[in-house]
Amino acid sequence: MSNNDSGKPAGLTRRRFLATIAAGAAGSAALAACGGSDNTGDGSAPATQTLPNPEDSGIDHIVVVMMENRSFDHYFSWVPGANGKQALSFTDTDGKSHKNYDLSPNYQNCTLADPDHSYDGARTQWNKGKMDGFLKTQPAGDLFPIGYYTDKDLPFYKGVVENWTLCDAYHCGILGPTQPNRYYMHAGQTNKKDNTTNHFDLPTVWDKLQSVGRTGRYYYGDAAGWALVTVEFSGHNPGLLNIRPFSQFLSDAKNGNLADVSYVDPAMLGEGAGTSNDDHPLADIRKGQVFLNQVYDAVRTSPQWDKTLLIINYDEWGGFYDHVPPPTGPVTPEEFAATGNDGLLGFRVPCMVIGPRARRNHIASQPVDPNAILNMIAWRFGFDPLGARGKSSINFAQVLDFTNPPDTSAAPAFDVPDDPSYGQSCKSQMEAAQQTMEPARYAELEKRHAEHLNEWQELVDAAAAAGHVYPGQ
């Protein structure tokens, strides 16, 4: 999140918009072209397969967990057989060349600037498909965007890669920041391209589920997610009784009370204090691994496990490097009118699939995005696709295994350590940095930290001003 911008990009006219719509088929082709062959520990999967009748799919519950601000290469360039890269070179704003580097054992990065992930900054990073501008939007000397982590740092993800499905061609919905991409996950489109507080007044997955008599619930990690869904999706959310704290998700899973569709968000406030677990800088990424392992354990031990599908994805890339250019896709007239979005999907972000219908020890290279997940939800529960990508995005069910019976055997537990030392206040590190860092660079560092924290807090304050009372955890 953060690094906001507003207004339509120059040169985006109605003529250009009509060209974008006319390119819907081309967008579909671009999405299809970004999927390569699958690599798997148990044989190859077809790029497309004949799907069963939805009610015979063996999937009655879909759980989607959306984390924050990491790219695929940044987190998964270590995976054998996946399309990840390290040892790339990038030029900074001083003209100096730098190579990727291992960020560990720095898991919180308090004194590095939150990488730019704004709509305009993203296009600098994209650089017309060259994918070489990730240091052009960062203070000179700050190499955070081109760092990476490996399996030694990500024990939960190591377990997922060894046992479940990793998607290496999942792109976020829009080449822009957090909230527009979260809109895409809820609705398949956005009516803004920055993080300003807003009201979304177009159909959402919650509207669609209600229209066909199906159940949906949203579980928040803290007041940030609660405010987003309560305020910005007012009139289009699952209803106040179905907006619940994460602790209730754990109870609902344990008691066999999962809804047809559940969205689960981490704690997104308190990054400077070390209390968040959403993976957005300044979060300690080890806390994110602990949180995801909690979700996984709740699902795999639930009495509804045998008919549940768990998807873990990220809202957007967070300004971190990736080597795969994003494809384009159509946008709705409403989205174009509100944003001028040029139709570029976002950079690749992590996406994993877990459940009896998920392939084991598998790399899925089919091109997928938030609309693909929504297309699967629409297919399974019987409503028309959301947004403009009902045809250009595939049905996410194509990633699953419908050749073999569901594997309902016990899912393995993962060894994911937890420790009170994970997540510390950044205050002392920032004070030390101020004594040694060049003043202009420190000012930019502080500014970017504050921007992100203020955006969520403004949304929480807007909820309070509208008379909503945060129910707590």
Tab-separated table of C-alpha atoms in Angstrom:
chain	number	residue	atom	x	y	z
A	1	MET	CA	0.000	0.000	0.000
A	2	SER	CA	0.973	3.705	-0.064
A	3	ASN	CA	2.619	5.807	-2.767
A	4	ASN	CA	-0.758	7.099	-3.877
A	5	ASP	CA	-1.513	8.839	-7.127
A	6	SER	CA	-4.767	10.031	-8.599
A	7	GLY	CA	-6.277	11.167	-11.867
A	8	LYS	CA	-6.349	9.452	-15.245
A	9	PRO	CA	-3.040	8.854	-17.026
A	10	ALA	CA	-2.320	11.189	-19.887
A	11	GLY	CA	-3.412	10.019	-23.299
A	12	LEU	CA	-6.155	7.656	-22.146
A	13	THR	CA	-9.133	8.754	-24.196
A	14	ARG	CA	-12.410	7.144	-25.159
A	15	ARG	CA	-10.728	6.004	-28.389
A	16	ARG	CA	-7.992	4.288	-26.382
A	17	PHE	CA	-10.608	2.758	-24.086
A	18	LEU	CA	-12.546	1.328	-27.039
A	19	ALA	CA	-9.279	-0.061	-28.346
A	20	THR	CA	-8.750	-1.717	-24.969
A	21	ILE	CA	-12.217	-3.279	-25.112
A	22	ALA	CA	-11.615	-4.386	-28.686
A	23	ALA	CA	-8.452	-6.004	-27.428
A	24	GLY	CA	-10.479	-8.204	-25.078
A	25	ALA	CA	-9.698	-11.201	-27.257
A	26	ALA	CA	-6.084	-10.114	-27.399
A	27	GLY	CA	-6.117	-9.770	-23.629
A	28	SER	CA	-7.427	-13.290	-23.394
A	29	ALA	CA	-4.668	-14.453	-25.704
A	30	ALA	CA	-2.102	-12.578	-23.644
A	31	LEU	CA	-3.377	-14.230	-20.485
A	32	ALA	CA	-3.247	-17.612	-22.168
A	33	ALA	CA	0.230	-16.979	-23.531
A	34	CYS	CA	1.651	-16.251	-20.102
A	35	GLY	CA	0.989	-19.846	-19.019
A	36	GLY	CA	3.695	-22.357	-19.830
A	37	SER	CA	4.032	-26.047	-19.226
A	38	ASP	CA	3.385	-27.361	-15.732
A	39	ASN	CA	6.117	-28.899	-13.624
A	40	THR	CA	4.968	-31.335	-11.000
A	41	GLY	CA	6.227	-33.992	-8.704
A	42	ASP	CA	3.500	-36.442	-9.794
A	43	GLY	CA	3.159	-35.966	-13.536
A	44	SER	CA	2.022	-33.216	-15.845
A	45	ALA	CA	-1.386	-31.587	-15.676
A	46	PRO	CA	-3.358	-30.525	-18.742
A	47	ALA	CA	-3.502	-26.807	-19.526
A	48	THR	CA	-7.273	-27.234	-19.746
A	49	GLN	CA	-9.507	-30.065	-18.678
A	50	THR	CA	-13.184	-30.949	-18.849
A	51	LEU	CA	-14.696	-29.824	-15.583
A	52	PRO	CA	-17.370	-31.811	-13.752
A	53	ASN	CA	-20.804	-30.492	-12.944
A	54	PRO	CA	-20.186	-27.867	-10.240
A	55	GLU	CA	-22.257	-29.696	-7.641
A	56	ASP	CA	-20.157	-32.827	-8.300
A	57	SER	CA	-16.841	-30.997	-7.963
A	58	GLY	CA	-16.199	-32.079	-4.385
A	59	ILE	CA	-15.803	-28.419	-3.419
A	60	ASP	CA	-18.441	-27.030	-1.075
A	61	HIS	CA	-16.344	-24.419	0.732
A	62	ILE	CA	-13.834	-21.964	-0.721
A	63	VAL	CA	-11.520	-20.018	1.594
A	64	VAL	CA	-9.441	-17.151	0.174
A	65	VAL	CA	-6.658	-15.567	2.251
A	66	MET	CA	-5.135	-12.375	0.852
A	67	MET	CA	-1.763	-11.238	2.161
A	68	GLU	CA	0.060	-8.004	1.290
A	69	ASN	CA	2.760	-6.678	-0.983
A	70	ARG	CA	5.219	-9.320	-2.122
A	71	SER	CA	6.126	-10.458	-5.632
A	72	PHE	CA	6.607	-13.991	-6.904
A	73	ASP	CA	10.354	-13.717	-7.588
A	74	HIS	CA	10.901	-11.968	-4.248
A	75	TYR	CA	9.421	-14.968	-2.372
A	76	PHE	CA	9.622	-17.996	-4.679
A	77	SER	CA	12.648	-17.629	-6.960
A	78	TRP	CA	14.207	-20.582	-5.062
A	79	VAL	CA	11.587	-23.163	-6.081
A	80	PRO	CA	12.876	-25.907	-8.423
A	81	GLY	CA	10.838	-26.082	-11.606
A	82	ALA	CA	9.048	-22.777	-11.050
A	83	ASN	CA	9.520	-19.722	-13.253
A	84	GLY	CA	11.549	-17.709	-10.755
A	85	LYS	CA	14.788	-15.796	-11.199
A	86	GLN	CA	17.623	-14.467	-9.097
A	87	ALA	CA	21.017	-13.004	-10.113
A	88	LEU	CA	19.382	-10.242	-12.158
A	89	SER	CA	20.853	-6.730	-12.444
A	90	PHE	CA	19.029	-3.443	-11.964
A	91	THR	CA	20.168	0.158	-12.397
A	92	ASP	CA	19.372	2.738	-9.725
A	93	THR	CA	18.669	6.463	-10.040
A	94	ASP	CA	22.418	7.203	-9.835
A	95	GLY	CA	23.138	4.956	-12.802
A	96	LYS	CA	24.766	2.243	-10.679
A	97	SER	CA	24.076	-1.421	-11.364
A	98	HIS	CA	23.090	-3.797	-8.557
A	99	LYS	CA	22.296	-7.511	-8.425
A	100	ASN	CA	19.633	-9.326	-6.444
A	101	TYR	CA	20.608	-10.285	-2.922
A	102	ASP	CA	19.410	-12.422	-0.029
A	103	LEU	CA	17.599	-10.243	2.530
A	104	SER	CA	17.856	-12.674	5.449
A	105	PRO	CA	18.324	-12.504	8.367
A	106	ASN	CA	16.624	-9.111	8.126
A	107	TYR	CA	12.952	-10.089	8.269
A	108	GLN	CA	11.445	-6.693	9.074
A	109	ASN	CA	13.632	-4.146	7.246
A	110	CYS	CA	12.771	-1.176	9.448
A	111	THR	CA	15.368	1.124	7.872
A	112	LEU	CA	14.566	0.421	4.228
A	113	ALA	CA	11.978	2.448	2.335
A	114	ASP	CA	8.634	0.868	1.509
A	115	PRO	CA	9.025	0.212	-2.250
A	116	ASP	CA	6.843	2.261	-4.584
A	117	HIS	CA	3.760	0.363	-5.719
A	118	SER	CA	1.620	3.180	-7.061
A	119	TYR	CA	-0.107	3.097	-10.432
A	120	ASP	CA	2.447	5.459	-12.002
A	121	GLY	CA	5.464	4.010	-10.202
A	122	ALA	CA	4.521	0.551	-11.427
A	123	ARG	CA	4.760	1.680	-15.011
A	124	THR	CA	8.271	2.949	-14.383
A	125	GLN	CA	9.154	-0.472	-13.001
A	126	TRP	CA	7.433	-2.236	-15.910
A	127	ASN	CA	9.263	0.000	-18.436
A	128	LYS	CA	7.250	-1.204	-21.433
A	129	GLY	CA	7.863	-4.821	-20.563
A	130	LYS	CA	11.597	-4.626	-19.813
A	131	MET	CA	10.900	-5.189	-16.099
A	132	ASP	CA	14.045	-3.316	-15.118
A	133	GLY	CA	12.827	-0.190	-13.299
A	134	PHE	CA	12.441	-1.461	-9.720
A	135	LEU	CA	15.287	0.714	-8.415
A	136	LYS	CA	14.208	3.739	-10.455
A	137	THR	CA	11.398	4.348	-7.956
A	138	GLN	CA	13.540	3.796	-4.846
A	139	PRO	CA	15.900	6.189	-3.028
A	140	ALA	CA	19.429	5.747	-4.372
A	141	GLY	CA	21.349	3.227	-2.299
A	142	ASP	CA	18.197	1.503	-1.007
A	143	LEU	CA	18.110	-1.942	-2.645
A	144	PHE	CA	15.096	-3.350	-0.804
A	145	PRO	CA	13.014	-3.929	-3.990
A	146	ILE	CA	15.545	-6.350	-5.504
A	147	GLY	CA	16.096	-8.470	-2.408
A	148	TYR	CA	14.632	-11.949	-2.001
A	149	TYR	CA	13.935	-14.638	0.578
A	150	THR	CA	14.320	-18.414	0.297
A	151	ASP	CA	12.906	-21.577	1.829
A	152	LYS	CA	15.076	-21.200	4.937
A	153	ASP	CA	13.160	-18.006	5.747
A	154	LEU	CA	9.681	-19.211	4.783
A	155	PRO	CA	8.958	-22.515	6.563
A	156	PHE	CA	5.235	-22.495	5.869
A	157	TYR	CA	5.783	-21.876	2.168
A	158	LYS	CA	8.441	-24.586	2.087
A	159	GLY	CA	5.794	-26.997	3.336
A	160	VAL	CA	3.278	-25.777	0.783
A	161	VAL	CA	5.714	-26.166	-2.130
A	162	GLU	CA	6.581	-29.716	-1.044
A	163	ASN	CA	2.973	-30.800	-0.540
A	164	TRP	CA	0.518	-28.635	-2.462
A	165	THR	CA	0.174	-26.427	-5.558
A	166	LEU	CA	2.154	-23.271	-6.239
A	167	CYS	CA	0.935	-21.042	-9.096
A	168	ASP	CA	3.796	-19.346	-10.930
A	169	ALA	CA	1.646	-17.387	-13.382
A	170	TYR	CA	-0.750	-15.597	-11.013
A	171	HIS	CA	-0.990	-11.844	-11.645
A	172	CYS	CA	-2.864	-9.383	-9.453
A	173	GLY	CA	-5.849	-7.605	-10.995
A	174	ILE	CA	-4.462	-4.121	-11.679
A	175	LEU	CA	-0.939	-2.731	-11.913
A	176	GLY	CA	-1.559	-0.518	-8.917
A	177	PRO	CA	-1.665	-0.422	-5.105
A	178	THR	CA	-3.468	-2.325	-2.358
A	179	GLN	CA	-7.066	-1.197	-2.252
A	180	PRO	CA	-7.825	-1.331	-6.007
A	181	ASN	CA	-6.451	-4.870	-5.998
A	182	ARG	CA	-8.555	-5.824	-2.999
A	183	TYR	CA	-11.545	-4.438	-4.910
A	184	TYR	CA	-10.619	-6.825	-7.724
A	185	MET	CA	-10.705	-9.767	-5.317
A	186	HIS	CA	-14.147	-8.771	-4.055
A	187	ALA	CA	-15.674	-7.629	-7.340
A	188	GLY	CA	-13.512	-8.324	-10.402
A	189	GLN	CA	-13.068	-4.605	-11.048
A	190	THR	CA	-12.223	-1.351	-9.293
A	191	ASN	CA	-13.506	2.223	-9.280
A	192	LYS	CA	-10.219	3.759	-8.078
A	193	LYS	CA	-6.506	3.315	-8.686
A	194	ASP	CA	-5.147	4.696	-5.428
A	195	ASN	CA	-5.738	4.088	-1.726
A	196	THR	CA	-7.957	7.047	-0.943
A	197	THR	CA	-11.081	6.299	1.101
A	198	ASN	CA	-13.907	5.587	-1.286
A	199	HIS	CA	-17.266	3.843	-1.663
A	200	PHE	CA	-17.600	0.907	-4.045
A	201	ASP	CA	-21.080	0.774	-5.559
A	202	LEU	CA	-20.814	-2.051	-8.100
A	203	PRO	CA	-21.728	-5.744	-7.729
A	204	THR	CA	-19.476	-7.844	-5.497
A	205	VAL	CA	-19.051	-11.544	-4.866
A	206	TRP	CA	-21.149	-11.042	-1.722
A	207	ASP	CA	-24.055	-9.621	-3.772
A	208	LYS	CA	-23.839	-12.526	-6.184
A	209	LEU	CA	-23.751	-15.174	-3.466
A	210	GLN	CA	-26.785	-13.658	-1.770
A	211	SER	CA	-28.644	-13.529	-5.100
A	212	VAL	CA	-28.433	-17.327	-5.456
A	213	GLY	CA	-29.060	-18.146	-1.802
A	214	ARG	CA	-25.473	-18.972	-0.928
A	215	THR	CA	-23.514	-17.955	2.155
A	216	GLY	CA	-20.453	-15.760	2.392
A	217	ARG	CA	-18.380	-14.437	5.285
A	218	TYR	CA	-15.512	-12.016	5.663
A	219	TYR	CA	-13.049	-12.439	8.552
A	220	TYR	CA	-10.847	-9.499	9.523
A	221	GLY	CA	-7.478	-9.519	11.246
A	222	ASP	CA	-7.902	-6.048	12.734
A	223	ALA	CA	-9.756	-2.767	12.281
A	224	ALA	CA	-8.198	-2.081	8.870
A	225	GLY	CA	-9.875	-4.962	7.075
A	226	TRP	CA	-13.065	-4.476	9.059
A	227	ALA	CA	-13.243	-0.817	7.973
A	228	LEU	CA	-12.512	-1.629	4.326
A	229	VAL	CA	-15.373	-4.109	4.042
A	230	THR	CA	-17.781	-2.316	6.386
A	231	VAL	CA	-17.384	1.178	4.940
A	232	GLU	CA	-16.100	0.944	1.378
A	233	PHE	CA	-18.323	-2.041	0.525
A	234	SER	CA	-21.313	-0.745	2.464
A	235	GLY	CA	-24.434	-2.158	0.815
A	236	HIS	CA	-22.340	-4.707	-1.071
A	237	ASN	CA	-20.674	-6.657	1.750
A	238	PRO	CA	-21.822	-9.968	3.267
A	239	GLY	CA	-23.799	-8.197	6.009
A	240	LEU	CA	-22.760	-7.160	9.495
A	241	LEU	CA	-23.398	-10.579	11.031
A	242	ASN	CA	-21.083	-12.105	8.444
A	243	ILE	CA	-18.187	-9.702	9.047
A	244	ARG	CA	-16.341	-11.503	11.806
A	245	PRO	CA	-12.966	-11.478	13.594
A	246	PHE	CA	-10.257	-13.983	12.711
A	247	SER	CA	-10.776	-15.752	16.030
A	248	GLN	CA	-14.283	-16.610	14.836
A	249	PHE	CA	-12.860	-18.139	11.647
A	250	LEU	CA	-10.831	-20.525	13.771
A	251	SER	CA	-13.974	-21.462	15.700
A	252	ASP	CA	-16.135	-21.794	12.593
A	253	ALA	CA	-13.579	-24.062	10.921
A	254	LYS	CA	-13.231	-26.188	14.057
A	255	ASN	CA	-16.992	-26.547	14.458
A	256	GLY	CA	-17.726	-27.337	10.810
A	257	ASN	CA	-19.472	-24.009	10.301
A	258	LEU	CA	-17.632	-22.619	7.278
A	259	ALA	CA	-19.685	-20.606	4.793
A	260	ASP	CA	-19.786	-21.456	1.098
A	261	VAL	CA	-17.205	-18.694	0.539
A	262	SER	CA	-14.943	-17.168	3.191
A	263	TYR	CA	-12.419	-14.362	2.758
A	264	VAL	CA	-9.793	-14.083	5.498
A	265	ASP	CA	-7.490	-11.092	5.979
A	266	PRO	CA	-4.455	-10.733	8.272
A	267	ALA	CA	-3.751	-7.931	10.730
A	268	MET	CA	-2.713	-4.880	8.705
A	269	LEU	CA	-2.250	-2.187	11.333
A	270	GLY	CA	0.711	-1.786	13.650
A	271	GLU	CA	3.541	-2.456	11.233
A	272	GLY	CA	5.796	0.146	12.806
A	273	ALA	CA	5.102	-1.455	16.188
A	274	GLY	CA	5.823	-4.962	14.886
A	275	THR	CA	2.321	-6.286	15.552
A	276	SER	CA	1.029	-6.832	11.999
A	277	ASN	CA	1.208	-10.195	10.225
A	278	ASP	CA	0.198	-9.238	6.677
A	279	ASP	CA	3.735	-9.290	5.138
A	280	HIS	CA	3.516	-5.629	4.115
A	281	PRO	CA	6.767	-3.864	5.035
A	282	LEU	CA	7.438	-3.227	7.993
A	283	ALA	CA	5.841	-6.488	9.064
A	284	ASP	CA	8.123	-9.277	10.244
A	285	ILE	CA	7.578	-11.921	7.574
A	286	ARG	CA	7.942	-14.689	10.173
A	287	LYS	CA	4.681	-13.511	11.743
A	288	GLY	CA	3.020	-13.914	8.359
A	289	GLN	CA	4.204	-17.513	8.204
A	290	VAL	CA	2.767	-18.168	11.659
A	291	PHE	CA	-0.584	-16.607	10.702
A	292	LEU	CA	-0.871	-18.653	7.505
A	293	ASN	CA	-0.001	-21.825	9.359
A	294	GLN	CA	-2.854	-21.047	11.780
A	295	VAL	CA	-5.265	-20.767	8.848
A	296	TYR	CA	-3.938	-23.961	7.301
A	297	ASP	CA	-4.193	-25.922	10.548
A	298	ALA	CA	-7.745	-24.685	11.072
A	299	VAL	CA	-8.790	-25.812	7.582
A	300	ARG	CA	-6.943	-29.148	7.466
A	301	THR	CA	-8.329	-30.227	10.856
A	302	SER	CA	-11.865	-28.999	10.163
A	303	PRO	CA	-14.637	-31.593	9.791
A	304	GLN	CA	-15.297	-29.868	6.448
A	305	TRP	CA	-11.751	-30.437	5.175
A	306	ASP	CA	-12.759	-33.090	2.652
A	307	LYS	CA	-14.809	-30.567	0.657
A	308	THR	CA	-12.819	-27.372	1.228
A	309	LEU	CA	-10.440	-25.488	-1.061
A	310	LEU	CA	-7.966	-23.023	0.466
A	311	ILE	CA	-6.363	-20.362	-1.740
A	312	ILE	CA	-3.608	-18.073	-0.465
A	313	ASN	CA	-2.703	-15.072	-2.600
A	314	TYR	CA	-1.373	-11.513	-2.327
A	315	ASP	CA	-3.095	-8.259	-3.179
A	316	GLU	CA	-0.144	-6.850	-5.173
A	317	TRP	CA	3.626	-7.003	-5.657
A	318	GLY	CA	4.560	-4.220	-3.210
A	319	GLY	CA	7.248	-2.735	-5.485
A	320	PHE	CA	9.409	-5.878	-5.343
A	321	TYR	CA	11.107	-7.174	-8.479
A	322	ASP	CA	9.682	-9.756	-10.829
A	323	HIS	CA	10.940	-10.721	-14.271
A	324	VAL	CA	7.647	-11.614	-16.025
A	325	PRO	CA	5.793	-8.756	-17.775
A	326	PRO	CA	2.077	-8.652	-16.948
A	327	PRO	CA	-0.535	-9.364	-19.629
A	328	THR	CA	-3.423	-7.076	-20.452
A	329	GLY	CA	-7.119	-7.655	-19.909
A	330	PRO	CA	-10.361	-5.828	-20.598
A	331	VAL	CA	-11.845	-3.389	-18.084
A	332	THR	CA	-15.482	-2.457	-17.631
A	333	PRO	CA	-16.799	0.900	-18.881
A	334	GLU	CA	-17.465	1.829	-15.236
A	335	GLU	CA	-13.865	1.117	-14.261
A	336	PHE	CA	-12.429	3.033	-17.183
A	337	ALA	CA	-14.668	6.032	-16.526
A	338	ALA	CA	-13.575	6.146	-12.880
A	339	THR	CA	-9.885	5.347	-13.292
A	340	GLY	CA	-8.644	5.420	-16.884
A	341	ASN	CA	-7.018	2.043	-16.151
A	342	ASP	CA	-5.011	0.926	-19.193
A	343	GLY	CA	-5.851	-2.758	-18.617
A	344	LEU	CA	-2.438	-3.988	-17.508
A	345	LEU	CA	-2.779	-6.697	-14.908
A	346	GLY	CA	-0.391	-6.430	-11.989
A	347	PHE	CA	2.952	-8.130	-11.645
A	348	ARG	CA	3.080	-11.739	-10.478
A	349	VAL	CA	2.394	-12.373	-6.815
A	350	PRO	CA	2.406	-15.583	-4.752
A	351	CYS	CA	-0.619	-17.844	-5.021
A	352	MET	CA	-1.027	-21.307	-3.515
A	353	VAL	CA	-3.802	-23.905	-3.586
A	354	ILE	CA	-4.472	-26.394	-0.786
A	355	GLY	CA	-7.158	-29.041	-0.381
A	356	PRO	CA	-8.281	-32.508	-1.472
A	357	ARG	CA	-8.750	-31.264	-5.058
A	358	ALA	CA	-5.352	-29.539	-5.191
A	359	ARG	CA	-2.491	-31.284	-6.974
A	360	ARG	CA	0.309	-32.408	-4.685
A	361	ASN	CA	3.887	-31.114	-5.006
A	362	HIS	CA	2.871	-29.259	-8.151
A	363	ILE	CA	3.751	-26.092	-10.061
A	364	ALA	CA	0.697	-24.751	-11.907
A	365	SER	CA	1.605	-22.483	-14.817
A	366	GLN	CA	-1.865	-21.759	-16.128
A	367	PRO	CA	-2.430	-17.976	-16.264
A	368	VAL	CA	-4.609	-16.963	-13.321
A	369	ASP	CA	-5.652	-13.779	-11.544
A	370	PRO	CA	-8.365	-12.642	-9.082
A	371	ASN	CA	-11.015	-12.873	-11.788
A	372	ALA	CA	-10.065	-16.510	-12.369
A	373	ILE	CA	-10.842	-17.205	-8.703
A	374	LEU	CA	-14.124	-15.299	-9.001
A	375	ASN	CA	-14.923	-17.239	-12.183
A	376	MET	CA	-14.489	-20.470	-10.230
A	377	ILE	CA	-16.721	-19.221	-7.413
A	378	ALA	CA	-19.331	-18.196	-10.016
A	379	TRP	CA	-19.086	-21.616	-11.714
A	380	ARG	CA	-19.369	-23.528	-8.470
A	381	PHE	CA	-22.278	-21.584	-6.981
A	382	GLY	CA	-24.206	-20.642	-10.093
A	383	PHE	CA	-24.020	-16.942	-10.960
A	384	ASP	CA	-22.695	-14.858	-13.835
A	385	PRO	CA	-19.026	-13.817	-13.726
A	386	LEU	CA	-18.091	-10.494	-12.193
A	387	GLY	CA	-16.308	-7.693	-14.034
A	388	ALA	CA	-15.119	-7.740	-17.645
A	389	ARG	CA	-12.867	-10.811	-17.492
A	390	GLY	CA	-15.367	-13.635	-17.415
A	391	LYS	CA	-13.901	-14.884	-20.695
A	392	SER	CA	-10.378	-13.469	-20.755
A	393	SER	CA	-9.576	-15.033	-17.364
A	394	ILE	CA	-9.839	-18.792	-17.044
A	395	ASN	CA	-11.830	-20.676	-14.440
A	396	PHE	CA	-9.420	-21.243	-11.545
A	397	ALA	CA	-10.807	-24.775	-11.300
A	398	GLN	CA	-8.533	-25.584	-14.253
A	399	VAL	CA	-5.640	-25.550	-11.777
A	400	LEU	CA	-7.231	-28.366	-9.752
A	401	ASP	CA	-7.180	-32.144	-10.191
A	402	PHE	CA	-10.413	-33.535	-11.584
A	403	THR	CA	-8.748	-36.569	-13.148
A	404	ASN	CA	-8.328	-38.390	-9.852
A	405	PRO	CA	-10.686	-38.727	-6.883
A	406	PRO	CA	-10.240	-36.082	-4.175
A	407	ASP	CA	-7.343	-36.927	-1.871
A	408	THR	CA	-9.029	-36.651	1.513
A	409	SER	CA	-6.174	-38.223	3.446
A	410	ALA	CA	-4.827	-36.319	6.434
A	411	ALA	CA	-2.978	-33.184	5.368
A	412	PRO	CA	0.548	-32.881	6.773
A	413	ALA	CA	1.353	-30.500	9.596
A	414	PHE	CA	4.216	-28.046	9.024
A	415	ASP	CA	6.967	-27.075	11.428
A	416	VAL	CA	6.541	-23.304	11.599
A	417	PRO	CA	8.229	-21.822	14.653
A	418	ASP	CA	6.678	-18.958	16.601
A	419	ASP	CA	8.530	-16.744	19.009
A	420	PRO	CA	7.756	-13.582	21.011
A	421	SER	CA	10.778	-11.938	19.402
A	422	TYR	CA	9.087	-11.896	16.002
A	423	GLY	CA	8.005	-8.346	15.163
A	424	GLN	CA	9.656	-5.534	17.065
A	425	SER	CA	9.029	-1.806	17.215
A	426	CYS	CA	11.020	0.011	14.541
A	427	LYS	CA	11.497	3.082	16.727
A	428	SER	CA	15.032	2.407	17.956
A	429	GLN	CA	16.275	1.335	14.520
A	430	MET	CA	14.804	4.447	12.950
A	431	GLU	CA	16.431	6.660	15.578
A	432	ALA	CA	19.801	5.048	14.901
A	433	ALA	CA	19.339	5.407	11.150
A	434	GLN	CA	18.596	9.095	11.494
A	435	GLN	CA	22.060	9.600	12.986
A	436	THR	CA	23.892	7.980	10.077
A	437	MET	CA	21.659	8.254	7.012
A	438	GLU	CA	21.827	11.116	4.520
A	439	PRO	CA	19.005	13.520	5.542
A	440	ALA	CA	17.104	13.431	2.240
A	441	ARG	CA	17.101	9.639	2.163
A	442	TYR	CA	15.963	9.439	5.787
A	443	ALA	CA	13.166	11.930	5.085
A	444	GLU	CA	11.948	9.764	2.190
A	445	LEU	CA	12.160	6.655	4.353
A	446	GLU	CA	10.072	8.266	7.081
A	447	LYS	CA	7.588	9.673	4.559
A	448	ARG	CA	6.917	6.290	2.975
A	449	HIS	CA	6.491	4.590	6.327
A	450	ALA	CA	3.987	7.234	7.405
A	451	GLU	CA	2.024	7.136	4.132
A	452	HIS	CA	1.162	3.489	4.494
A	453	LEU	CA	0.197	3.697	8.152
A	454	ASN	CA	-1.889	6.825	7.567
A	455	GLU	CA	-3.885	5.293	4.722
A	456	TRP	CA	-5.267	2.490	6.850
A	457	GLN	CA	-5.797	4.795	9.812
A	458	GLU	CA	-7.754	7.259	7.658
A	459	LEU	CA	-10.070	4.419	6.660
A	460	VAL	CA	-10.546	3.340	10.270
A	461	ASP	CA	-11.271	6.966	11.227
A	462	ALA	CA	-13.780	7.240	8.366
A	463	ALA	CA	-15.607	4.201	9.734
A	464	ALA	CA	-15.818	5.795	13.164
A	465	ALA	CA	-16.982	9.095	11.675
A	466	ALA	CA	-19.762	7.240	9.854
A	467	GLY	CA	-20.983	5.846	13.168
A	468	HIS	CA	-19.579	2.344	12.876
A	469	VAL	CA	-18.246	0.794	16.061
A	470	TYR	CA	-15.328	-1.597	15.700
A	471	PRO	CA	-16.402	-4.830	17.411
A	472	GLY	CA	-12.824	-5.879	18.188
A	473	GLN	CA	-11.221	-9.274	18.034
